[in-house]
């Protein structure tokens, strides 16, 4: 058995929020029981043993209050307030109003708000009204000094003890309440930062900012010009069938992390991965005049980075890349697992450029070729039948022309 009181007494089985209040209550009543215990000592020394015994009874009643927690979370607090009102009335009638015992009514009301909680505010309002009524009644009907003890004794014991203890209790109650409020604010701030960080991970920073400012807003923007890239690993279905889940996921993770690094380096926006496919957009959500050049630079770097790629079983993995350019619409869809995506004919065509492309090659449309031919070298692929479009002239992006400096991602971004 420990030598100090168990402040959790009677609070087991209550939800943490309630148990915390009841623990505070236990501390408060055990501290409060020291007041009548001390007064009992004074009365015994003064020879007023009957009052001393009554004080001992009051001290014991306060100290036993936690026994009532078994009858519900507000049983003990209500009993405490009731007993305190009765004791304050008894002491005031014994010594007179100069003993300042009636200040305790304020403290009991403040304590009841802390312990009963604001959700039962009706009870605390009633207790507040009873406090005010009792102070007025006591002031009107009880004498200032009954002559029970000498004025000096009254000042030194009742008055001083009442002022000091009630001030200390009120300070403690307000300090505790404000501290709890600050802690809640700090926790809310930490949560906000955490959800902001999550939002920025799944949405472009600018889009995340707009959603944070106006959460109910619909994000749907059209861009007159943008460029889209799709990359896809050839024979992925076949590879997925004969690879363990761990190997497959760690392989995809390795490849996609490498590509993420390149996209970031080029200041572009990854839209998503889907299976083994990887989609990037340029000129969205921040428009940039060199969107096509920047995306071509990324495509070449991706091809270089993935050249010689082997899977977990040491088999060569080749990647098809497709690029198209044109107007797009970008927006956020979904309510819970929401994501940022890009749609439009240029997106469909970019996907087709990838799916009809060649392993290890970057296939682009005629518009892309026209936009880049001065700075990049191409090979004509010829006419390709594109579903939903018919025959299209396509090109294979080979590299940068020797005289052209690569786009500086930092300057361009
Ligand atoms: N936002 C996007 N993200 C990923 N893929 C997209 C997106 N928009 C279009 N695509 C892909 O582009 C391709 C061409 O789109 P399109 O709407 O022309 O095809 P479709 O008529 O739906 O035919 P199918 O889906 O059978 O290939 C589709 O494979 C589609 O999945």
Tab-separated table of C-alpha atoms and ligand atoms in Angstrom:
chain	number	residue	atom	x	y	z
A	1	UNK	CA	0.000	0.000	0.000
A	2	UNK	CA	1.383	3.391	-0.916
A	3	UNK	CA	1.571	6.205	1.629
A	4	UNK	CA	-0.073	8.767	-0.643
A	5	UNK	CA	-3.805	8.814	-1.549
A	6	UNK	CA	-4.836	7.164	-4.802
A	7	UNK	CA	-6.228	10.052	-6.838
A	8	UNK	CA	-7.767	7.541	-9.295
A	9	UNK	CA	-10.034	6.196	-6.549
A	10	UNK	CA	-13.520	5.494	-7.961
A	11	UNK	CA	-12.647	6.867	-11.421
A	12	UNK	CA	-11.882	3.508	-13.047
A	13	UNK	CA	-14.447	2.529	-15.645
A	14	UNK	CA	-15.233	6.120	-16.652
A	15	UNK	CA	-14.204	7.479	-20.062
A	16	UNK	CA	-10.870	9.325	-19.824
A	17	UNK	CA	-12.472	12.770	-20.202
A	18	UNK	CA	-14.773	12.148	-17.198
A	19	UNK	CA	-12.110	10.251	-15.209
A	20	UNK	CA	-9.755	13.242	-15.568
A	21	UNK	CA	-12.368	15.543	-14.046
A	22	UNK	CA	-13.075	13.092	-11.222
A	23	UNK	CA	-9.366	12.799	-10.455
A	24	UNK	CA	-9.304	16.588	-10.150
A	25	UNK	CA	-12.351	16.328	-7.900
A	26	UNK	CA	-10.619	13.784	-5.630
A	27	UNK	CA	-7.616	16.076	-5.223
A	28	UNK	CA	-9.912	19.048	-4.553
A	29	UNK	CA	-12.023	17.321	-1.852
A	30	UNK	CA	-8.995	15.864	-0.093
A	31	UNK	CA	-7.370	19.285	-0.031
A	32	UNK	CA	-10.687	20.832	1.038
A	33	UNK	CA	-10.942	18.339	3.933
A	34	UNK	CA	-7.764	19.872	5.373
A	35	UNK	CA	-9.669	23.116	6.062
A	36	UNK	CA	-12.220	21.697	8.572
A	37	UNK	CA	-9.475	19.400	9.923
A	38	UNK	CA	-7.320	22.470	10.635
A	39	UNK	CA	-10.298	24.346	12.074
A	40	UNK	CA	-11.052	21.337	14.323
A	41	UNK	CA	-7.537	21.629	15.732
A	42	UNK	CA	-8.057	25.341	16.382
A	43	UNK	CA	-11.435	24.663	18.091
A	44	UNK	CA	-9.966	21.925	20.311
A	45	UNK	CA	-7.098	24.231	21.348
A	46	UNK	CA	-9.717	26.952	22.008
A	47	UNK	CA	-11.717	24.524	24.185
A	48	UNK	CA	-14.712	24.448	21.837
A	49	UNK	CA	-14.693	20.694	21.498
A	50	UNK	CA	-18.305	20.277	20.241
A	51	UNK	CA	-17.591	22.492	17.236
A	52	UNK	CA	-14.248	20.720	16.880
A	53	UNK	CA	-16.020	17.352	16.607
A	54	UNK	CA	-18.402	18.815	14.034
A	55	UNK	CA	-15.365	20.024	12.042
A	56	UNK	CA	-13.851	16.539	12.203
A	57	UNK	CA	-17.137	15.154	10.846
A	58	UNK	CA	-17.106	17.657	7.986
A	59	UNK	CA	-13.455	16.791	7.186
A	60	UNK	CA	-14.314	13.070	7.131
A	61	UNK	CA	-17.351	13.679	4.918
A	62	UNK	CA	-15.229	15.624	2.387
A	63	UNK	CA	-12.479	13.001	2.394
A	64	UNK	CA	-15.051	10.218	1.788
A	65	UNK	CA	-16.730	11.945	-1.168
A	66	UNK	CA	-14.894	9.804	-3.805
A	67	UNK	CA	-16.906	6.803	-2.500
A	68	UNK	CA	-19.909	8.321	-4.316
A	69	UNK	CA	-18.331	8.007	-7.787
A	70	UNK	CA	-19.934	4.572	-8.039
A	71	UNK	CA	-23.368	6.285	-8.276
A	72	UNK	CA	-22.502	8.269	-11.389
A	73	UNK	CA	-20.111	11.004	-12.427
A	74	UNK	CA	-22.044	13.902	-10.871
A	75	UNK	CA	-23.168	12.238	-7.620
A	76	UNK	CA	-20.036	13.149	-5.647
A	77	UNK	CA	-19.682	16.699	-7.094
A	78	UNK	CA	-23.343	17.465	-6.286
A	79	UNK	CA	-23.001	16.008	-2.760
A	80	UNK	CA	-19.815	18.040	-2.289
A	81	UNK	CA	-21.482	21.288	-3.324
A	82	UNK	CA	-24.546	20.518	-1.146
A	83	UNK	CA	-22.438	19.708	1.934
A	84	UNK	CA	-20.228	22.773	1.330
A	85	UNK	CA	-23.281	25.073	1.154
A	86	UNK	CA	-24.656	23.587	4.395
A	87	UNK	CA	-21.262	23.799	6.166
A	88	UNK	CA	-20.718	27.393	5.032
A	89	UNK	CA	-24.205	28.295	6.319
A	90	UNK	CA	-23.531	26.562	9.656
A	91	UNK	CA	-20.109	28.226	10.121
A	92	UNK	CA	-21.507	31.656	9.177
A	93	UNK	CA	-24.375	31.309	11.641
A	94	UNK	CA	-21.835	30.197	14.284
A	95	UNK	CA	-19.256	32.971	13.914
A	96	UNK	CA	-21.091	35.678	11.908
A	97	UNK	CA	-20.556	37.101	8.427
A	98	UNK	CA	-17.221	38.774	9.398
A	99	UNK	CA	-15.688	35.289	9.131
A	100	UNK	CA	-16.015	35.623	5.311
A	101	UNK	CA	-17.060	31.965	5.034
A	102	UNK	CA	-19.696	32.931	2.434
A	103	UNK	CA	-16.931	33.544	-0.139
A	104	UNK	CA	-16.821	29.741	-0.363
A	105	UNK	CA	-20.118	29.797	-2.312
A	106	UNK	CA	-18.297	31.354	-5.274
A	107	UNK	CA	-15.550	28.768	-5.090
A	108	UNK	CA	-18.053	25.903	-4.903
A	109	UNK	CA	-19.825	27.191	-8.036
A	110	UNK	CA	-16.524	27.561	-9.941
A	111	UNK	CA	-15.460	24.075	-8.858
A	112	UNK	CA	-18.812	22.619	-9.925
A	113	UNK	CA	-18.362	24.007	-13.466
A	114	UNK	CA	-14.926	22.393	-13.630
A	115	UNK	CA	-16.069	19.030	-12.337
A	116	UNK	CA	-19.643	18.672	-13.595
A	117	UNK	CA	-18.611	20.028	-16.993
A	118	UNK	CA	-20.135	22.551	-19.366
A	119	UNK	CA	-22.370	19.937	-21.041
A	120	UNK	CA	-24.562	19.967	-17.882
A	121	UNK	CA	-24.447	23.757	-17.737
A	122	UNK	CA	-28.055	23.906	-16.501
A	123	UNK	CA	-27.063	22.307	-13.176
A	124	UNK	CA	-24.111	24.688	-12.782
A	125	UNK	CA	-26.328	27.725	-13.483
A	126	UNK	CA	-28.752	26.569	-10.767
A	127	UNK	CA	-25.838	26.125	-8.339
A	128	UNK	CA	-24.615	29.627	-9.234
A	129	UNK	CA	-28.065	31.093	-8.555
A	130	UNK	CA	-28.273	29.241	-5.196
A	131	UNK	CA	-24.810	30.646	-4.303
A	132	UNK	CA	-25.861	34.209	-5.006
A	133	UNK	CA	-29.151	33.748	-3.114
A	134	UNK	CA	-27.348	32.275	-0.093
A	135	UNK	CA	-24.806	35.116	0.031
A	136	UNK	CA	-27.642	37.677	0.011
A	137	UNK	CA	-29.748	35.765	2.587
A	138	UNK	CA	-26.730	35.304	4.860
A	139	UNK	CA	-25.840	39.007	4.590
A	140	UNK	CA	-29.438	40.071	5.366
A	141	UNK	CA	-30.245	37.661	8.165
A	142	UNK	CA	-27.075	36.721	10.018
A	143	UNK	CA	-25.137	39.065	12.337
A	144	UNK	CA	-21.642	40.252	11.436
A	145	UNK	CA	-20.279	38.945	14.748
A	146	UNK	CA	-21.988	36.422	17.029
A	147	UNK	CA	-19.367	36.681	19.788
A	148	UNK	CA	-18.595	32.960	19.427
A	149	UNK	CA	-14.878	33.766	19.325
A	150	UNK	CA	-12.959	36.984	19.952
A	151	UNK	CA	-12.712	39.425	17.014
A	152	UNK	CA	-8.935	38.791	16.824
A	153	UNK	CA	-9.464	35.032	16.723
A	154	UNK	CA	-12.211	35.467	14.099
A	155	UNK	CA	-9.865	37.532	11.951
A	156	UNK	CA	-6.886	35.206	12.377
A	157	UNK	CA	-8.742	31.952	11.826
A	158	UNK	CA	-12.014	32.161	9.859
A	159	UNK	CA	-11.484	35.375	7.916
A	160	UNK	CA	-7.807	34.857	6.984
A	161	UNK	CA	-8.242	31.156	6.229
A	162	UNK	CA	-11.315	31.853	4.077
A	163	UNK	CA	-9.610	34.600	2.059
A	164	UNK	CA	-6.352	32.687	1.550
A	165	UNK	CA	-7.913	29.303	0.784
A	166	UNK	CA	-10.672	30.560	-1.482
A	167	UNK	CA	-8.202	32.748	-3.402
A	168	UNK	CA	-5.829	29.783	-3.775
A	169	UNK	CA	-8.657	27.481	-4.903
A	170	UNK	CA	-10.032	29.985	-7.419
A	171	UNK	CA	-6.515	30.566	-8.755
A	172	UNK	CA	-6.010	26.808	-9.074
A	173	UNK	CA	-9.370	26.297	-10.826
A	174	UNK	CA	-8.790	29.095	-13.347
A	175	UNK	CA	-5.156	28.085	-13.916
A	176	UNK	CA	-6.203	24.476	-14.574
A	177	UNK	CA	-9.036	25.495	-16.932
A	178	UNK	CA	-6.836	27.894	-18.931
A	179	UNK	CA	-4.020	25.321	-19.107
A	180	UNK	CA	-6.464	22.708	-20.448
A	181	UNK	CA	-7.678	25.204	-23.038
A	182	UNK	CA	-4.112	25.986	-24.126
A	183	UNK	CA	-3.306	22.289	-24.368
A	184	UNK	CA	-6.397	21.711	-26.513
A	185	UNK	CA	-5.366	24.617	-28.755
A	186	UNK	CA	-1.832	23.218	-29.050
A	187	UNK	CA	-3.212	19.758	-29.914
A	188	UNK	CA	-5.564	21.279	-32.517
A	189	UNK	CA	-2.640	23.224	-34.012
A	190	UNK	CA	-0.511	20.051	-34.191
A	191	UNK	CA	-3.404	18.214	-35.892
A	192	UNK	CA	-3.887	21.081	-38.354
A	193	UNK	CA	-0.198	21.014	-39.294
A	194	UNK	CA	-0.341	17.236	-39.707
A	195	UNK	CA	-3.401	17.355	-41.984
A	196	UNK	CA	-1.850	20.254	-43.949
A	197	UNK	CA	1.250	18.144	-44.498
A	198	UNK	CA	-0.898	15.207	-45.656
A	199	UNK	CA	-2.872	17.454	-48.007
A	200	UNK	CA	0.316	18.822	-49.569
A	201	UNK	CA	1.474	15.230	-50.103
A	202	UNK	CA	-1.548	14.315	-52.181
A	203	UNK	CA	-2.331	17.625	-53.878
A	204	UNK	CA	-0.195	20.295	-55.543
A	205	UNK	CA	0.690	22.951	-52.925
A	206	UNK	CA	-1.315	25.695	-54.649
A	207	UNK	CA	-4.415	23.520	-54.917
A	208	UNK	CA	-4.039	22.392	-51.271
A	209	UNK	CA	-3.886	26.067	-50.203
A	210	UNK	CA	-7.100	26.847	-52.077
A	211	UNK	CA	-8.878	23.883	-50.489
A	212	UNK	CA	-7.687	24.884	-47.009
A	213	UNK	CA	-8.920	28.456	-47.474
A	214	UNK	CA	-12.328	27.354	-48.800
A	215	UNK	CA	-12.898	23.651	-48.088
A	216	UNK	CA	-16.261	23.481	-49.873
A	217	UNK	CA	-14.953	25.044	-53.060
A	218	UNK	CA	-14.959	23.022	-56.289
A	219	UNK	CA	-11.503	22.971	-57.853
A	220	UNK	CA	-11.923	22.855	-61.630
A	221	UNK	CA	-9.619	24.907	-63.833
A	222	UNK	CA	-9.102	24.899	-67.555
A	223	UNK	CA	-5.691	25.484	-69.089
A	224	UNK	CA	-5.384	26.598	-72.666
A	225	UNK	CA	-2.065	24.820	-72.990
A	226	UNK	CA	-0.377	22.062	-71.059
A	227	UNK	CA	1.595	18.906	-71.785
A	228	UNK	CA	1.002	15.408	-70.475
A	229	UNK	CA	3.328	12.445	-70.146
A	230	UNK	CA	2.452	8.806	-69.548
A	231	UNK	CA	5.094	6.174	-68.831
A	232	UNK	CA	4.377	2.483	-68.553
A	233	UNK	CA	6.457	-0.636	-68.061
A	234	UNK	CA	6.196	-3.180	-70.835
A	235	UNK	CA	5.057	-6.720	-69.828
A	236	UNK	CA	4.036	-5.664	-66.337
A	237	UNK	CA	1.070	-8.064	-66.179
A	238	UNK	CA	3.345	-10.963	-66.987
A	239	UNK	CA	5.903	-9.816	-64.376
A	240	UNK	CA	3.213	-9.296	-61.712
A	241	UNK	CA	2.037	-12.874	-62.183
A	242	UNK	CA	5.343	-14.517	-61.291
A	243	UNK	CA	6.721	-12.111	-58.655
A	244	UNK	CA	6.025	-12.187	-54.922
A	245	UNK	CA	3.898	-9.264	-53.688
A	246	UNK	CA	6.811	-7.917	-51.575
A	247	UNK	CA	9.232	-7.984	-54.526
A	248	UNK	CA	6.692	-6.385	-56.833
A	249	UNK	CA	5.866	-3.559	-54.435
A	250	UNK	CA	9.498	-2.873	-53.569
A	251	UNK	CA	10.393	-2.861	-57.286
A	252	UNK	CA	7.604	-0.383	-58.109
A	253	UNK	CA	8.526	1.680	-55.076
A	254	UNK	CA	12.155	1.880	-56.195
A	255	UNK	CA	11.230	2.902	-59.758
A	256	UNK	CA	8.523	5.385	-58.793
A	257	UNK	CA	10.672	6.991	-56.099
A	258	UNK	CA	13.383	7.542	-58.692
A	259	UNK	CA	10.833	9.090	-61.076
A	260	UNK	CA	9.372	11.246	-58.273
A	261	UNK	CA	12.845	12.671	-57.686
A	262	UNK	CA	13.191	13.555	-61.392
A	263	UNK	CA	9.722	15.172	-61.541
A	264	UNK	CA	10.566	17.292	-58.508
A	265	UNK	CA	13.925	18.222	-59.988
A	266	UNK	CA	12.187	19.447	-63.161
A	267	UNK	CA	9.607	21.420	-61.132
A	268	UNK	CA	6.708	19.482	-62.676
A	269	UNK	CA	3.611	17.851	-61.180
A	270	UNK	CA	3.157	14.118	-60.830
A	271	UNK	CA	-0.533	13.376	-61.186
A	272	UNK	CA	-0.620	9.717	-60.211
A	273	UNK	CA	0.636	6.217	-60.586
A	274	UNK	CA	-1.837	3.597	-61.664
A	275	UNK	CA	-0.567	0.047	-61.619
A	276	UNK	CA	2.760	0.336	-63.371
A	277	UNK	CA	1.780	3.554	-65.181
A	278	UNK	CA	3.133	6.954	-64.206
A	279	UNK	CA	1.497	10.241	-65.243
A	280	UNK	CA	3.017	13.727	-65.190
A	281	UNK	CA	1.637	17.083	-66.272
A	282	UNK	CA	3.474	20.254	-67.216
A	283	UNK	CA	1.970	23.760	-67.167
A	284	UNK	CA	-0.598	22.734	-64.525
A	285	UNK	CA	-1.494	23.989	-61.938
A	286	UNK	CA	1.109	26.748	-62.497
A	287	UNK	CA	1.115	27.760	-66.138
A	288	UNK	CA	4.520	28.075	-67.763
A	289	UNK	CA	5.324	28.998	-71.376
A	290	UNK	CA	8.022	26.296	-71.646
A	291	UNK	CA	5.732	23.472	-70.450
A	292	UNK	CA	6.443	21.292	-73.484
A	293	UNK	CA	10.204	21.767	-73.375
A	294	UNK	CA	10.276	21.051	-69.648
A	295	UNK	CA	8.292	17.842	-70.098
A	296	UNK	CA	10.500	16.682	-72.979
A	297	UNK	CA	13.536	17.270	-70.740
A	298	UNK	CA	11.941	15.135	-68.041
A	299	UNK	CA	11.072	12.380	-70.541
A	300	UNK	CA	14.673	12.180	-71.729
A	301	UNK	CA	15.971	12.071	-68.150
A	302	UNK	CA	13.425	9.386	-67.280
A	303	UNK	CA	14.451	7.284	-70.244
A	304	UNK	CA	18.099	7.654	-69.290
A	305	UNK	CA	17.446	6.858	-65.623
A	306	UNK	CA	15.419	3.764	-66.483
A	307	UNK	CA	17.772	2.432	-69.174
A	308	UNK	CA	19.240	-0.799	-67.898
A	309	UNK	CA	16.412	-1.217	-65.348
A	310	UNK	CA	16.016	-4.814	-64.189
A	311	UNK	CA	13.307	-6.347	-62.020
A	312	UNK	CA	13.818	-8.436	-58.853
A	313	UNK	CA	14.582	-11.495	-60.997
A	314	UNK	CA	17.218	-9.671	-63.035
A	315	UNK	CA	15.050	-9.385	-66.167
A	316	UNK	CA	15.354	-6.223	-68.283
A	317	UNK	CA	12.412	-3.839	-67.922
A	318	UNK	CA	11.711	-1.426	-70.741
A	319	UNK	CA	9.498	1.605	-70.388
A	320	UNK	CA	7.231	3.184	-73.000
A	321	UNK	CA	6.750	6.934	-72.765
A	322	UNK	CA	4.105	9.034	-74.567
A	323	UNK	CA	3.675	12.805	-74.688
A	324	UNK	CA	0.913	15.019	-76.091
A	325	UNK	CA	0.047	18.681	-75.726
A	326	UNK	CA	-3.121	20.764	-75.792
A	327	UNK	CA	-5.836	22.264	-73.603
A	328	UNK	CA	-6.796	20.378	-70.449
A	329	UNK	CA	-9.107	20.643	-67.477
A	330	UNK	CA	-7.663	20.007	-64.017
A	331	UNK	CA	-9.566	19.518	-60.811
A	332	UNK	CA	-10.035	17.711	-57.538
A	333	UNK	CA	-12.484	14.817	-57.447
A	334	UNK	CA	-13.738	12.673	-54.614
A	335	UNK	CA	-14.876	13.639	-51.145
A	336	UNK	CA	-12.933	11.334	-48.859
A	337	UNK	CA	-10.093	9.860	-50.887
A	338	UNK	CA	-9.896	12.883	-53.133
A	339	UNK	CA	-7.226	13.400	-55.746
A	340	UNK	CA	-6.086	15.896	-58.319
A	341	UNK	CA	-6.438	14.806	-61.948
A	342	UNK	CA	-6.247	16.178	-65.480
A	343	UNK	CA	-8.646	15.476	-68.324
A	344	UNK	CA	-9.028	16.358	-71.969
A	345	UNK	CA	-8.330	15.164	-75.473
A	346	UNK	CA	-4.602	15.857	-74.985
A	347	UNK	CA	-4.628	13.510	-71.966
A	348	UNK	CA	-6.335	10.736	-73.946
A	349	UNK	CA	-3.882	11.164	-76.806
A	350	UNK	CA	-0.854	11.188	-74.452
A	351	UNK	CA	-2.106	7.893	-73.026
A	352	UNK	CA	-2.444	6.492	-76.569
A	353	UNK	CA	1.071	7.765	-77.413
A	354	UNK	CA	2.342	5.621	-74.567
A	355	UNK	CA	0.187	2.545	-75.227
A	356	UNK	CA	1.035	2.436	-78.958
A	357	UNK	CA	4.666	3.412	-78.333
A	358	UNK	CA	7.804	1.323	-78.477
A	359	UNK	CA	9.770	-0.089	-75.517
A	360	UNK	CA	12.502	2.325	-74.429
A	361	UNK	CA	11.133	5.078	-76.695
A	362	UNK	CA	9.305	8.376	-76.253
A	363	UNK	CA	6.464	8.658	-78.761
A	364	UNK	CA	4.942	12.104	-79.322
A	365	UNK	CA	2.276	13.718	-81.499
A	366	UNK	CA	2.815	15.967	-84.491
A	367	UNK	CA	1.999	19.056	-82.369
A	368	UNK	CA	4.692	18.106	-79.877
A	369	UNK	CA	7.154	17.635	-82.714
A	370	UNK	CA	6.235	21.043	-84.177
A	371	UNK	CA	6.699	22.704	-80.787
A	372	UNK	CA	10.069	21.124	-80.079
A	373	UNK	CA	11.739	20.454	-83.411
A	374	UNK	CA	14.106	23.429	-83.154
A	375	UNK	CA	15.541	22.289	-79.827
A	376	UNK	CA	15.178	18.507	-79.906
A	377	UNK	CA	15.894	15.809	-82.445
A	378	UNK	CA	13.203	13.350	-83.574
A	379	UNK	CA	12.741	10.298	-85.736
A	380	UNK	CA	9.589	10.010	-87.781
A	381	UNK	CA	7.623	6.971	-86.641
A	382	UNK	CA	5.025	7.215	-89.392
A	383	UNK	CA	1.244	6.910	-89.375
A	384	UNK	CA	-0.176	5.091	-86.363
A	385	UNK	CA	-3.784	4.045	-85.946
A	386	UNK	CA	-5.046	5.632	-82.738
A	387	UNK	CA	-8.333	4.380	-81.259
A	388	UNK	CA	-10.990	7.065	-81.459
A	389	UNK	CA	-8.754	9.298	-83.603
A	390	UNK	CA	-7.853	7.391	-86.712
A	391	UNK	CA	-4.412	7.601	-88.255
A	392	UNK	CA	-1.988	10.043	-86.662
A	393	UNK	CA	1.503	11.074	-87.611
A	394	UNK	CA	3.764	10.349	-84.643
A	395	UNK	CA	7.429	10.950	-83.792
A	396	UNK	CA	10.027	9.441	-81.513
A	397	UNK	CA	11.887	11.937	-79.357
A	398	UNK	CA	15.572	11.080	-79.619
A	399	UNK	CA	17.423	13.769	-77.673
A	400	UNK	CA	18.341	17.434	-77.207
A	401	UNK	CA	20.039	19.181	-80.084
A	402	UNK	CA	23.692	19.731	-79.181
A	403	UNK	CA	23.359	23.519	-79.253
A	404	UNK	CA	20.412	23.604	-76.854
A	405	UNK	CA	20.964	23.914	-73.134
A	406	UNK	CA	18.681	21.815	-70.942
A	407	UNK	CA	15.863	23.688	-69.171
A	408	UNK	CA	17.032	24.924	-65.803
A	409	UNK	CA	14.246	23.643	-63.558
A	410	UNK	CA	14.949	26.199	-60.840
A	411	UNK	CA	14.765	29.183	-63.216
A	412	UNK	CA	11.770	27.750	-65.058
A	413	UNK	CA	9.717	26.905	-61.966
B	1	LIG	N1	-6.944	11.473	-66.268
B	1	LIG	C1	-6.538	10.321	-66.780
B	1	LIG	N2	-5.739	9.501	-66.113
B	1	LIG	C2	-5.296	8.322	-66.615
B	1	LIG	N3	-5.636	7.869	-67.827
B	1	LIG	C3	-6.455	8.639	-68.543
B	1	LIG	C4	-6.951	9.891	-68.075
B	1	LIG	N4	-7.750	10.422	-69.041
B	1	LIG	C5	-7.739	9.528	-70.042
B	1	LIG	N5	-6.987	8.462	-69.780
B	1	LIG	C6	-6.733	7.280	-70.606
B	1	LIG	O1	-6.561	7.677	-71.926
B	1	LIG	C7	-7.009	6.648	-72.780
B	1	LIG	C8	-7.771	7.224	-73.904
B	1	LIG	O2	-8.952	7.789	-73.416
B	1	LIG	P1	-10.313	7.697	-74.248
B	1	LIG	O3	-11.373	8.356	-73.455
B	1	LIG	O4	-10.030	8.210	-75.620
B	1	LIG	O5	-10.472	6.136	-74.300
B	1	LIG	P2	-11.775	5.254	-74.103
B	1	LIG	O6	-12.746	5.594	-75.168
B	1	LIG	O7	-12.218	5.382	-72.680
B	1	LIG	O8	-11.126	3.829	-74.365
B	1	LIG	P3	-10.410	2.777	-73.460
B	1	LIG	O9	-10.536	3.253	-72.023
B	1	LIG	O10	-11.108	1.553	-73.725
B	1	LIG	O11	-8.990	2.771	-73.889
B	1	LIG	C9	-7.816	5.677	-71.939
B	1	LIG	O12	-7.082	4.468	-71.789
B	1	LIG	C10	-7.951	6.376	-70.625
B	1	LIG	O13	-7.869	5.456	-69.559
